[in-house]
Amino acid sequence: MRIALDPYMYRHLPIPQMVDKAAELGYQYIELSPREDFFPFYKYPRVDKARIREFKKALGDTGVQLSSLLPLYHWAGPDEENRQAAVRNWKRAIQVAVEMDCELMNTEFAGQADNALICEQQFMRSMDELLPIFEREGIKLDIQAHPYDFCERNNEGVDLIRGLDVDFVNYLYAAPHTFFYDDGKGDIAPMLKYAGDKLTHVIIADTYNHRGSSNLRYIVNPPGVTATVHQHLDIGQGEVDWDAFFSTLREMKFDGIATVAVFAWEERADESCRFMLDRVKQELLR
């Protein structure tokens, strides 16, 4: 079991200071999500050999390890030119992972929920190009379904990954997306069990049920506008069934990566990250 910190709330810190902060908070692993000086959202990586050396030195100095790298690109977007650019970005990101001695990357299905069929076809086209590179370089890939992705549902996401039929691509369950995964029911145990042996990664943060109160938990104007809303809160601040989440993971003998990914409290980031680490340890390191 590796408990990692997504340091997005510390993205303003230079990389060495960000690594120092993770160590100070008690984390042994970092899952590096997009930041402007490394993997910006949807853009070509901003990484050179000097920055890689700097990052690796900071990890070595603190004893913190890199559990995974998390780039986000439009590899399933309906626009073919943008898809090709995303594949180019992915190729460089994979090269960076190799240079960082990081054997795992994770990401989202991406695309657009209102153009799902075309986006799935674009995703498969990208996978045709990239899977041989992942395999050649020895890099594993974990993929999550995300709100507004062409695939938002848990079971469909698991089936898509199973359909690729390669052992180095697996499924990531993101707890803050729970209510998108089964249309607001939030019945976690059967979703985790459906993923079964393909479940190698979880993201831990709380959220509200956007389907609650007759779909009036959030009021969006104008009514009917295409939008998705969720949070990444501390455990206990939302409506995720944490007893079911943790007990099911224990029952499944989950031994993958558990990433703390709270984004909502930059003004109390240290307190939030320490609280989350303590809670996850209590639940999963019994």
PDB file of C-alpha atoms in Angstrom:
ATOM      1  CA  MET A   1       0.000   0.000   0.000  1.00  0.00           C
ATOM      2  CA  ARG A   2       1.358   3.384  -1.018  1.00  0.00           C
ATOM      3  CA  ILE A   3      -0.352   6.482   0.364  1.00  0.00           C
ATOM      4  CA  ALA A   4       0.508   9.410  -1.892  1.00  0.00           C
ATOM      5  CA  LEU A   5      -0.098  13.144  -1.845  1.00  0.00           C
ATOM      6  CA  ASP A   6      -1.389  14.988  -4.870  1.00  0.00           C
ATOM      7  CA  PRO A   7       0.400  18.297  -4.135  1.00  0.00           C
ATOM      8  CA  TYR A   8      -1.867  20.473  -6.289  1.00  0.00           C
ATOM      9  CA  MET A   9      -2.549  22.843  -3.378  1.00  0.00           C
ATOM     10  CA  TYR A  10       1.229  23.436  -3.253  1.00  0.00           C
ATOM     11  CA  ARG A  11       1.740  23.988  -6.986  1.00  0.00           C
ATOM     12  CA  HIS A  12       2.910  27.554  -6.264  1.00  0.00           C
ATOM     13  CA  LEU A  13       6.022  26.169  -4.542  1.00  0.00           C
ATOM     14  CA  PRO A  14       9.156  25.420  -6.573  1.00  0.00           C
ATOM     15  CA  ILE A  15       9.571  21.680  -7.070  1.00  0.00           C
ATOM     16  CA  PRO A  16      12.238  21.175  -4.337  1.00  0.00           C
ATOM     17  CA  GLN A  17      10.107  23.046  -1.797  1.00  0.00           C
ATOM     18  CA  MET A  18       7.034  21.093  -2.830  1.00  0.00           C
ATOM     19  CA  VAL A  19       8.893  17.839  -2.166  1.00  0.00           C
ATOM     20  CA  ASP A  20      10.105  19.205   1.189  1.00  0.00           C
ATOM     21  CA  LYS A  21       6.505  20.071   2.076  1.00  0.00           C
ATOM     22  CA  ALA A  22       5.287  16.541   1.312  1.00  0.00           C
ATOM     23  CA  ALA A  23       8.006  15.138   3.578  1.00  0.00           C
ATOM     24  CA  GLU A  24       7.177  17.651   6.321  1.00  0.00           C
ATOM     25  CA  LEU A  25       3.519  16.557   6.189  1.00  0.00           C
ATOM     26  CA  GLY A  26       4.517  12.917   6.633  1.00  0.00           C
ATOM     27  CA  TYR A  27       3.950  11.588   3.113  1.00  0.00           C
ATOM     28  CA  GLN A  28       6.352   9.048   1.657  1.00  0.00           C
ATOM     29  CA  TYR A  29       4.973   9.336  -1.882  1.00  0.00           C
ATOM     30  CA  ILE A  30       3.974  12.090  -4.306  1.00  0.00           C
ATOM     31  CA  GLU A  31       1.590  11.744  -7.231  1.00  0.00           C
ATOM     32  CA  LEU A  32       2.518  14.718  -9.378  1.00  0.00           C
ATOM     33  CA  SER A  33      -0.553  16.271 -10.992  1.00  0.00           C
ATOM     34  CA  PRO A  34      -0.398  19.071 -13.595  1.00  0.00           C
ATOM     35  CA  ARG A  35       1.621  22.165 -12.748  1.00  0.00           C
ATOM     36  CA  GLU A  36       2.808  24.926 -15.068  1.00  0.00           C
ATOM     37  CA  ASP A  37       6.532  24.165 -14.780  1.00  0.00           C
ATOM     38  CA  PHE A  38       6.262  20.425 -15.413  1.00  0.00           C
ATOM     39  CA  PHE A  39       3.119  18.981 -17.063  1.00  0.00           C
ATOM     40  CA  PRO A  40       0.744  21.924 -17.671  1.00  0.00           C
ATOM     41  CA  PHE A  41      -2.891  21.105 -18.303  1.00  0.00           C
ATOM     42  CA  TYR A  42      -3.281  20.020 -21.957  1.00  0.00           C
ATOM     43  CA  LYS A  43       0.034  21.558 -23.102  1.00  0.00           C
ATOM     44  CA  TYR A  44       3.392  20.140 -24.104  1.00  0.00           C
ATOM     45  CA  PRO A  45       5.583  19.273 -21.068  1.00  0.00           C
ATOM     46  CA  ARG A  46       7.801  22.080 -19.707  1.00  0.00           C
ATOM     47  CA  VAL A  47      10.578  19.758 -18.552  1.00  0.00           C
ATOM     48  CA  ASP A  48      14.267  19.688 -19.404  1.00  0.00           C
ATOM     49  CA  LYS A  49      17.170  17.634 -18.065  1.00  0.00           C
ATOM     50  CA  ALA A  50      18.025  20.262 -15.457  1.00  0.00           C
ATOM     51  CA  ARG A  51      14.504  20.238 -14.012  1.00  0.00           C
ATOM     52  CA  ILE A  52      14.489  16.448 -13.934  1.00  0.00           C
ATOM     53  CA  ARG A  53      17.823  16.458 -12.061  1.00  0.00           C
ATOM     54  CA  GLU A  54      16.434  19.033  -9.626  1.00  0.00           C
ATOM     55  CA  PHE A  55      13.328  16.960  -8.965  1.00  0.00           C
ATOM     56  CA  LYS A  56      15.245  13.699  -8.533  1.00  0.00           C
ATOM     57  CA  LYS A  57      17.716  15.364  -6.161  1.00  0.00           C
ATOM     58  CA  ALA A  58      14.874  16.694  -4.006  1.00  0.00           C
ATOM     59  CA  LEU A  59      13.335  13.220  -3.850  1.00  0.00           C
ATOM     60  CA  GLY A  60      16.689  11.687  -2.930  1.00  0.00           C
ATOM     61  CA  ASP A  61      17.400  14.307  -0.267  1.00  0.00           C
ATOM     62  CA  THR A  62      14.043  13.776   1.488  1.00  0.00           C
ATOM     63  CA  GLY A  63      13.461  10.075   0.901  1.00  0.00           C
ATOM     64  CA  VAL A  64      10.100  10.869  -0.677  1.00  0.00           C
ATOM     65  CA  GLN A  65       9.285   8.735  -3.726  1.00  0.00           C
ATOM     66  CA  LEU A  66       7.320   9.465  -6.881  1.00  0.00           C
ATOM     67  CA  SER A  67       4.357   7.097  -6.988  1.00  0.00           C
ATOM     68  CA  SER A  68       3.051   8.304 -10.349  1.00  0.00           C
ATOM     69  CA  LEU A  69       2.909  11.142 -12.847  1.00  0.00           C
ATOM     70  CA  LEU A  70      -0.503  12.517 -13.838  1.00  0.00           C
ATOM     71  CA  PRO A  71      -0.645  14.322 -17.204  1.00  0.00           C
ATOM     72  CA  LEU A  72      -3.925  15.466 -18.774  1.00  0.00           C
ATOM     73  CA  TYR A  73      -4.232  15.818 -22.552  1.00  0.00           C
ATOM     74  CA  HIS A  74      -7.062  15.905 -25.107  1.00  0.00           C
ATOM     75  CA  TRP A  75      -6.240  12.417 -26.379  1.00  0.00           C
ATOM     76  CA  ALA A  76      -9.958  11.621 -26.791  1.00  0.00           C
ATOM     77  CA  GLY A  77     -11.101  15.005 -28.076  1.00  0.00           C
ATOM     78  CA  PRO A  78     -13.297  15.108 -31.192  1.00  0.00           C
ATOM     79  CA  ASP A  79     -10.908  17.431 -33.044  1.00  0.00           C
ATOM     80  CA  GLU A  80      -8.312  15.320 -34.841  1.00  0.00           C
ATOM     81  CA  GLU A  81      -5.605  17.988 -34.889  1.00  0.00           C
ATOM     82  CA  ASN A  82      -5.906  18.427 -31.123  1.00  0.00           C
ATOM     83  CA  ARG A  83      -5.861  14.656 -30.653  1.00  0.00           C
ATOM     84  CA  GLN A  84      -2.634  14.381 -32.614  1.00  0.00           C
ATOM     85  CA  ALA A  85      -1.121  17.156 -30.489  1.00  0.00           C
ATOM     86  CA  ALA A  86      -2.194  15.266 -27.347  1.00  0.00           C
ATOM     87  CA  VAL A  87      -0.481  12.099 -28.581  1.00  0.00           C
ATOM     88  CA  ARG A  88       2.685  14.118 -29.212  1.00  0.00           C
ATOM     89  CA  ASN A  89       2.441  15.485 -25.662  1.00  0.00           C
ATOM     90  CA  TRP A  90       1.943  11.960 -24.319  1.00  0.00           C
ATOM     91  CA  LYS A  91       5.045  10.686 -26.086  1.00  0.00           C
ATOM     92  CA  ARG A  92       7.159  13.342 -24.418  1.00  0.00           C
ATOM     93  CA  ALA A  93       5.466  12.753 -21.043  1.00  0.00           C
ATOM     94  CA  ILE A  94       6.261   9.046 -21.250  1.00  0.00           C
ATOM     95  CA  GLN A  95       9.880   9.911 -22.003  1.00  0.00           C
ATOM     96  CA  VAL A  96       9.948  12.149 -18.919  1.00  0.00           C
ATOM     97  CA  ALA A  97       8.508   9.320 -16.786  1.00  0.00           C
ATOM     98  CA  VAL A  98      11.326   7.052 -17.976  1.00  0.00           C
ATOM     99  CA  GLU A  99      13.923   9.711 -17.154  1.00  0.00           C
ATOM    100  CA  MET A 100      12.328  10.187 -13.721  1.00  0.00           C
ATOM    101  CA  ASP A 101      12.493   6.400 -13.069  1.00  0.00           C
ATOM    102  CA  CYS A 102       8.712   6.506 -12.581  1.00  0.00           C
ATOM    103  CA  GLU A 103       7.028   3.300 -13.688  1.00  0.00           C
ATOM    104  CA  LEU A 104       3.418   4.497 -13.424  1.00  0.00           C
ATOM    105  CA  MET A 105       1.340   7.251 -15.028  1.00  0.00           C
ATOM    106  CA  ASN A 106      -2.344   7.964 -14.450  1.00  0.00           C
ATOM    107  CA  THR A 107      -4.863  10.090 -16.265  1.00  0.00           C
ATOM    108  CA  GLU A 108      -8.513  10.484 -17.332  1.00  0.00           C
ATOM    109  CA  PHE A 109     -10.522   9.175 -20.262  1.00  0.00           C
ATOM    110  CA  ALA A 110     -11.078  12.838 -21.286  1.00  0.00           C
ATOM    111  CA  GLY A 111     -13.153  13.698 -24.346  1.00  0.00           C
ATOM    112  CA  GLN A 112     -16.667  15.118 -24.043  1.00  0.00           C
ATOM    113  CA  ALA A 113     -19.751  13.533 -22.500  1.00  0.00           C
ATOM    114  CA  ASP A 114     -22.013  15.133 -25.131  1.00  0.00           C
ATOM    115  CA  ASN A 115     -19.959  13.653 -27.988  1.00  0.00           C
ATOM    116  CA  ALA A 116     -19.259  10.287 -26.421  1.00  0.00           C
ATOM    117  CA  LEU A 117     -19.169   7.933 -29.397  1.00  0.00           C
ATOM    118  CA  ILE A 118     -16.764  10.011 -31.474  1.00  0.00           C
ATOM    119  CA  CYS A 119     -14.595  10.623 -28.408  1.00  0.00           C
ATOM    120  CA  GLU A 120     -14.413   6.915 -27.647  1.00  0.00           C
ATOM    121  CA  GLN A 121     -13.284   6.316 -31.222  1.00  0.00           C
ATOM    122  CA  GLN A 122     -10.636   9.020 -30.838  1.00  0.00           C
ATOM    123  CA  PHE A 123      -9.513   7.485 -27.532  1.00  0.00           C
ATOM    124  CA  MET A 124      -9.042   4.114 -29.192  1.00  0.00           C
ATOM    125  CA  ARG A 125      -7.103   5.726 -32.025  1.00  0.00           C
ATOM    126  CA  SER A 126      -4.767   7.289 -29.459  1.00  0.00           C
ATOM    127  CA  MET A 127      -4.389   4.011 -27.624  1.00  0.00           C
ATOM    128  CA  ASP A 128      -3.419   2.290 -30.870  1.00  0.00           C
ATOM    129  CA  GLU A 129      -0.507   4.730 -31.103  1.00  0.00           C
ATOM    130  CA  LEU A 130       0.480   4.869 -27.456  1.00  0.00           C
ATOM    131  CA  LEU A 131       0.029   1.385 -26.034  1.00  0.00           C
ATOM    132  CA  PRO A 132       3.084   0.019 -27.873  1.00  0.00           C
ATOM    133  CA  ILE A 133       5.150   2.874 -26.404  1.00  0.00           C
ATOM    134  CA  PHE A 134       3.919   2.257 -22.847  1.00  0.00           C
ATOM    135  CA  GLU A 135       4.737  -1.432 -23.257  1.00  0.00           C
ATOM    136  CA  ARG A 136       8.167  -0.830 -24.792  1.00  0.00           C
ATOM    137  CA  GLU A 137       9.166   1.623 -22.061  1.00  0.00           C
ATOM    138  CA  GLY A 138       7.806  -0.495 -19.212  1.00  0.00           C
ATOM    139  CA  ILE A 139       5.371   2.200 -18.036  1.00  0.00           C
ATOM    140  CA  LYS A 140       2.036   1.218 -16.497  1.00  0.00           C
ATOM    141  CA  LEU A 141      -1.081   3.361 -16.913  1.00  0.00           C
ATOM    142  CA  ASP A 142      -4.076   3.830 -14.586  1.00  0.00           C
ATOM    143  CA  ILE A 143      -7.165   5.564 -16.023  1.00  0.00           C
ATOM    144  CA  GLN A 144     -10.106   7.134 -14.212  1.00  0.00           C
ATOM    145  CA  ALA A 145     -13.554   8.107 -15.419  1.00  0.00           C
ATOM    146  CA  HIS A 146     -14.079  11.814 -14.723  1.00  0.00           C
ATOM    147  CA  PRO A 147     -17.112  14.095 -14.781  1.00  0.00           C
ATOM    148  CA  TYR A 148     -17.711  15.251 -18.377  1.00  0.00           C
ATOM    149  CA  ASP A 149     -15.405  12.596 -19.841  1.00  0.00           C
ATOM    150  CA  PHE A 150     -16.859  10.605 -22.720  1.00  0.00           C
ATOM    151  CA  CYS A 151     -17.050   7.860 -20.104  1.00  0.00           C
ATOM    152  CA  GLU A 152     -18.357   8.977 -16.697  1.00  0.00           C
ATOM    153  CA  ARG A 153     -19.638   5.638 -15.346  1.00  0.00           C
ATOM    154  CA  ASN A 154     -17.671   3.219 -13.204  1.00  0.00           C
ATOM    155  CA  ASN A 155     -18.695  -0.057 -14.806  1.00  0.00           C
ATOM    156  CA  GLU A 156     -18.357   1.275 -18.335  1.00  0.00           C
ATOM    157  CA  GLY A 157     -14.881   2.576 -17.501  1.00  0.00           C
ATOM    158  CA  VAL A 158     -13.822  -0.789 -16.115  1.00  0.00           C
ATOM    159  CA  ASP A 159     -15.181  -2.534 -19.215  1.00  0.00           C
ATOM    160  CA  LEU A 160     -13.340  -0.142 -21.536  1.00  0.00           C
ATOM    161  CA  ILE A 161     -10.075  -0.931 -19.786  1.00  0.00           C
ATOM    162  CA  ARG A 162     -10.770  -4.656 -19.813  1.00  0.00           C
ATOM    163  CA  GLY A 163     -11.466  -4.351 -23.533  1.00  0.00           C
ATOM    164  CA  LEU A 164      -7.917  -3.102 -24.106  1.00  0.00           C
ATOM    165  CA  ASP A 165      -6.827  -6.474 -22.714  1.00  0.00           C
ATOM    166  CA  VAL A 166      -3.337  -5.500 -21.583  1.00  0.00           C
ATOM    167  CA  ASP A 167      -2.049  -6.062 -18.082  1.00  0.00           C
ATOM    168  CA  PHE A 168      -0.251  -2.707 -17.874  1.00  0.00           C
ATOM    169  CA  VAL A 169      -3.427  -0.593 -18.148  1.00  0.00           C
ATOM    170  CA  ASN A 170      -5.667  -0.616 -15.061  1.00  0.00           C
ATOM    171  CA  TYR A 171      -8.523   1.249 -13.404  1.00  0.00           C
ATOM    172  CA  LEU A 172      -8.466   4.153 -10.963  1.00  0.00           C
ATOM    173  CA  TYR A 173     -11.517   4.761  -8.755  1.00  0.00           C
ATOM    174  CA  ALA A 174     -11.847   8.415  -7.713  1.00  0.00           C
ATOM    175  CA  ALA A 175     -14.046   8.737  -4.630  1.00  0.00           C
ATOM    176  CA  PRO A 176     -14.940  12.396  -5.368  1.00  0.00           C
ATOM    177  CA  HIS A 177     -16.537  11.189  -8.634  1.00  0.00           C
ATOM    178  CA  THR A 178     -18.635   8.539  -6.908  1.00  0.00           C
ATOM    179  CA  PHE A 179     -22.008  10.119  -7.656  1.00  0.00           C
ATOM    180  CA  PHE A 180     -21.229  10.402 -11.357  1.00  0.00           C
ATOM    181  CA  TYR A 181     -20.173   6.766 -11.452  1.00  0.00           C
ATOM    182  CA  ASP A 182     -23.676   5.383 -10.782  1.00  0.00           C
ATOM    183  CA  ASP A 183     -26.002   8.328 -11.498  1.00  0.00           C
ATOM    184  CA  GLY A 184     -26.242   9.624  -7.966  1.00  0.00           C
ATOM    185  CA  LYS A 185     -26.823   6.414  -5.993  1.00  0.00           C
ATOM    186  CA  GLY A 186     -23.344   6.422  -4.469  1.00  0.00           C
ATOM    187  CA  ASP A 187     -23.356   2.658  -3.887  1.00  0.00           C
ATOM    188  CA  ILE A 188     -19.604   2.234  -3.607  1.00  0.00           C
ATOM    189  CA  ALA A 189     -19.082  -1.421  -2.675  1.00  0.00           C
ATOM    190  CA  PRO A 190     -20.469  -3.006  -5.867  1.00  0.00           C
ATOM    191  CA  MET A 191     -18.540  -0.521  -8.022  1.00  0.00           C
ATOM    192  CA  LEU A 192     -15.223  -1.317  -6.364  1.00  0.00           C
ATOM    193  CA  LYS A 193     -15.941  -5.031  -6.576  1.00  0.00           C
ATOM    194  CA  TYR A 194     -16.884  -4.715 -10.250  1.00  0.00           C
ATOM    195  CA  ALA A 195     -13.414  -3.320 -10.925  1.00  0.00           C
ATOM    196  CA  GLY A 196     -11.940  -6.295  -9.091  1.00  0.00           C
ATOM    197  CA  ASP A 197      -8.390  -7.127 -10.074  1.00  0.00           C
ATOM    198  CA  LYS A 198      -8.219  -4.131 -12.429  1.00  0.00           C
ATOM    199  CA  LEU A 199      -8.493  -1.749  -9.454  1.00  0.00           C
ATOM    200  CA  THR A 200      -4.942  -0.656  -8.692  1.00  0.00           C
ATOM    201  CA  HIS A 201      -5.397   2.992  -7.701  1.00  0.00           C
ATOM    202  CA  VAL A 202      -7.851   5.117  -5.704  1.00  0.00           C
ATOM    203  CA  ILE A 203      -8.162   8.868  -5.251  1.00  0.00           C
ATOM    204  CA  ILE A 204      -9.436   9.951  -1.862  1.00  0.00           C
ATOM    205  CA  ALA A 205     -11.455  13.118  -1.297  1.00  0.00           C
ATOM    206  CA  ASP A 206     -15.061  13.805  -0.345  1.00  0.00           C
ATOM    207  CA  THR A 207     -17.853  15.368  -2.400  1.00  0.00           C
ATOM    208  CA  TYR A 208     -21.576  16.101  -2.352  1.00  0.00           C
ATOM    209  CA  ASN A 209     -24.158  14.161  -4.324  1.00  0.00           C
ATOM    210  CA  HIS A 210     -24.940  16.463  -7.242  1.00  0.00           C
ATOM    211  CA  ARG A 211     -28.156  14.469  -7.790  1.00  0.00           C
ATOM    212  CA  GLY A 212     -29.405  15.144  -4.259  1.00  0.00           C
ATOM    213  CA  SER A 213     -32.497  17.174  -3.360  1.00  0.00           C
ATOM    214  CA  SER A 214     -34.290  16.392  -6.622  1.00  0.00           C
ATOM    215  CA  ASN A 215     -31.245  17.540  -8.601  1.00  0.00           C
ATOM    216  CA  LEU A 216     -31.255  20.849  -6.716  1.00  0.00           C
ATOM    217  CA  ARG A 217     -28.105  20.289  -4.650  1.00  0.00           C
ATOM    218  CA  TYR A 218     -26.535  22.695  -7.140  1.00  0.00           C
ATOM    219  CA  ILE A 219     -28.582  25.283  -9.001  1.00  0.00           C
ATOM    220  CA  VAL A 220     -27.043  26.227 -12.354  1.00  0.00           C
ATOM    221  CA  ASN A 221     -28.309  29.070 -14.481  1.00  0.00           C
ATOM    222  CA  PRO A 222     -29.579  29.011 -17.121  1.00  0.00           C
ATOM    223  CA  PRO A 223     -31.386  25.758 -16.286  1.00  0.00           C
ATOM    224  CA  GLY A 224     -30.230  22.859 -18.418  1.00  0.00           C
ATOM    225  CA  VAL A 225     -26.805  24.297 -19.165  1.00  0.00           C
ATOM    226  CA  THR A 226     -24.170  21.639 -19.880  1.00  0.00           C
ATOM    227  CA  ALA A 227     -22.023  21.613 -16.753  1.00  0.00           C
ATOM    228  CA  THR A 228     -20.638  19.134 -14.247  1.00  0.00           C
ATOM    229  CA  VAL A 229     -19.899  20.014 -10.634  1.00  0.00           C
ATOM    230  CA  HIS A 230     -18.073  18.140  -7.896  1.00  0.00           C
ATOM    231  CA  GLN A 231     -15.656  18.818  -5.042  1.00  0.00           C
ATOM    232  CA  HIS A 232     -12.437  17.456  -3.576  1.00  0.00           C
ATOM    233  CA  LEU A 233     -13.082  17.928   0.157  1.00  0.00           C
ATOM    234  CA  ASP A 234     -11.737  16.473   3.385  1.00  0.00           C
ATOM    235  CA  ILE A 235     -13.253  13.149   4.407  1.00  0.00           C
ATOM    236  CA  GLY A 236     -16.473  13.830   6.308  1.00  0.00           C
ATOM    237  CA  GLN A 237     -17.266  17.141   4.622  1.00  0.00           C
ATOM    238  CA  GLY A 238     -19.365  15.591   1.856  1.00  0.00           C
ATOM    239  CA  GLU A 239     -21.664  12.630   1.315  1.00  0.00           C
ATOM    240  CA  VAL A 240     -19.397   9.760   0.218  1.00  0.00           C
ATOM    241  CA  ASP A 241     -20.033   6.563   2.201  1.00  0.00           C
ATOM    242  CA  TRP A 242     -16.562   6.199   3.687  1.00  0.00           C
ATOM    243  CA  ASP A 243     -17.431   3.178   5.820  1.00  0.00           C
ATOM    244  CA  ALA A 244     -18.357   1.297   2.640  1.00  0.00           C
ATOM    245  CA  PHE A 245     -15.355   2.638   0.742  1.00  0.00           C
ATOM    246  CA  PHE A 246     -12.713   1.625   3.261  1.00  0.00           C
ATOM    247  CA  SER A 247     -14.320  -1.622   4.387  1.00  0.00           C
ATOM    248  CA  THR A 248     -14.638  -2.799   0.779  1.00  0.00           C
ATOM    249  CA  LEU A 249     -11.007  -1.972   0.048  1.00  0.00           C
ATOM    250  CA  ARG A 250      -9.971  -3.930   3.136  1.00  0.00           C
ATOM    251  CA  GLU A 251     -12.184  -6.844   2.095  1.00  0.00           C
ATOM    252  CA  MET A 252     -10.596  -6.794  -1.369  1.00  0.00           C
ATOM    253  CA  LYS A 253      -7.125  -6.636   0.218  1.00  0.00           C
ATOM    254  CA  PHE A 254      -6.398  -3.583  -1.889  1.00  0.00           C
ATOM    255  CA  ASP A 255      -2.649  -3.036  -2.128  1.00  0.00           C
ATOM    256  CA  GLY A 256      -2.276  -0.336  -4.754  1.00  0.00           C
ATOM    257  CA  ILE A 257      -1.901   3.446  -4.555  1.00  0.00           C
ATOM    258  CA  ALA A 258      -4.209   5.577  -2.399  1.00  0.00           C
ATOM    259  CA  THR A 259      -3.803   9.227  -3.354  1.00  0.00           C
ATOM    260  CA  VAL A 260      -4.986  12.049  -1.114  1.00  0.00           C
ATOM    261  CA  ALA A 261      -6.320  14.679  -3.516  1.00  0.00           C
ATOM    262  CA  VAL A 262      -8.063  17.478  -1.624  1.00  0.00           C
ATOM    263  CA  PHE A 263      -8.125  20.748  -3.573  1.00  0.00           C
ATOM    264  CA  ALA A 264     -10.697  22.827  -1.711  1.00  0.00           C
ATOM    265  CA  TRP A 265      -8.729  24.266   1.181  1.00  0.00           C
ATOM    266  CA  GLU A 266      -5.576  26.062   0.035  1.00  0.00           C
ATOM    267  CA  GLU A 267      -5.904  28.401   3.022  1.00  0.00           C
ATOM    268  CA  ARG A 268      -5.555  25.398   5.384  1.00  0.00           C
ATOM    269  CA  ALA A 269      -3.683  22.988   3.138  1.00  0.00           C
ATOM    270  CA  ASP A 270      -1.300  21.661   5.808  1.00  0.00           C
ATOM    271  CA  GLU A 271      -4.114  20.886   8.246  1.00  0.00           C
ATOM    272  CA  SER A 272      -6.150  19.196   5.510  1.00  0.00           C
ATOM    273  CA  CYS A 273      -3.289  17.033   4.221  1.00  0.00           C
ATOM    274  CA  ARG A 274      -2.259  15.916   7.709  1.00  0.00           C
ATOM    275  CA  PHE A 275      -5.846  15.047   8.630  1.00  0.00           C
ATOM    276  CA  MET A 276      -6.305  13.044   5.433  1.00  0.00           C
ATOM    277  CA  LEU A 277      -3.057  11.117   5.872  1.00  0.00           C
ATOM    278  CA  ASP A 278      -3.946  10.158   9.443  1.00  0.00           C
ATOM    279  CA  ARG A 279      -7.431   9.001   8.439  1.00  0.00           C
ATOM    280  CA  VAL A 280      -6.263   6.952   5.461  1.00  0.00           C
ATOM    281  CA  LYS A 281      -3.569   5.282   7.570  1.00  0.00           C
ATOM    282  CA  GLN A 282      -6.138   4.404  10.221  1.00  0.00           C
ATOM    283  CA  GLU A 283      -8.435   2.848   7.633  1.00  0.00           C
ATOM    284  CA  LEU A 284      -6.068   1.086   5.236  1.00  0.00           C
ATOM    285  CA  LEU A 285      -2.967   0.227   7.257  1.00  0.00           C
ATOM    286  CA  ARG A 286      -4.734  -1.829   9.931  1.00  0.00           C
TER     287      ARG A 286
END
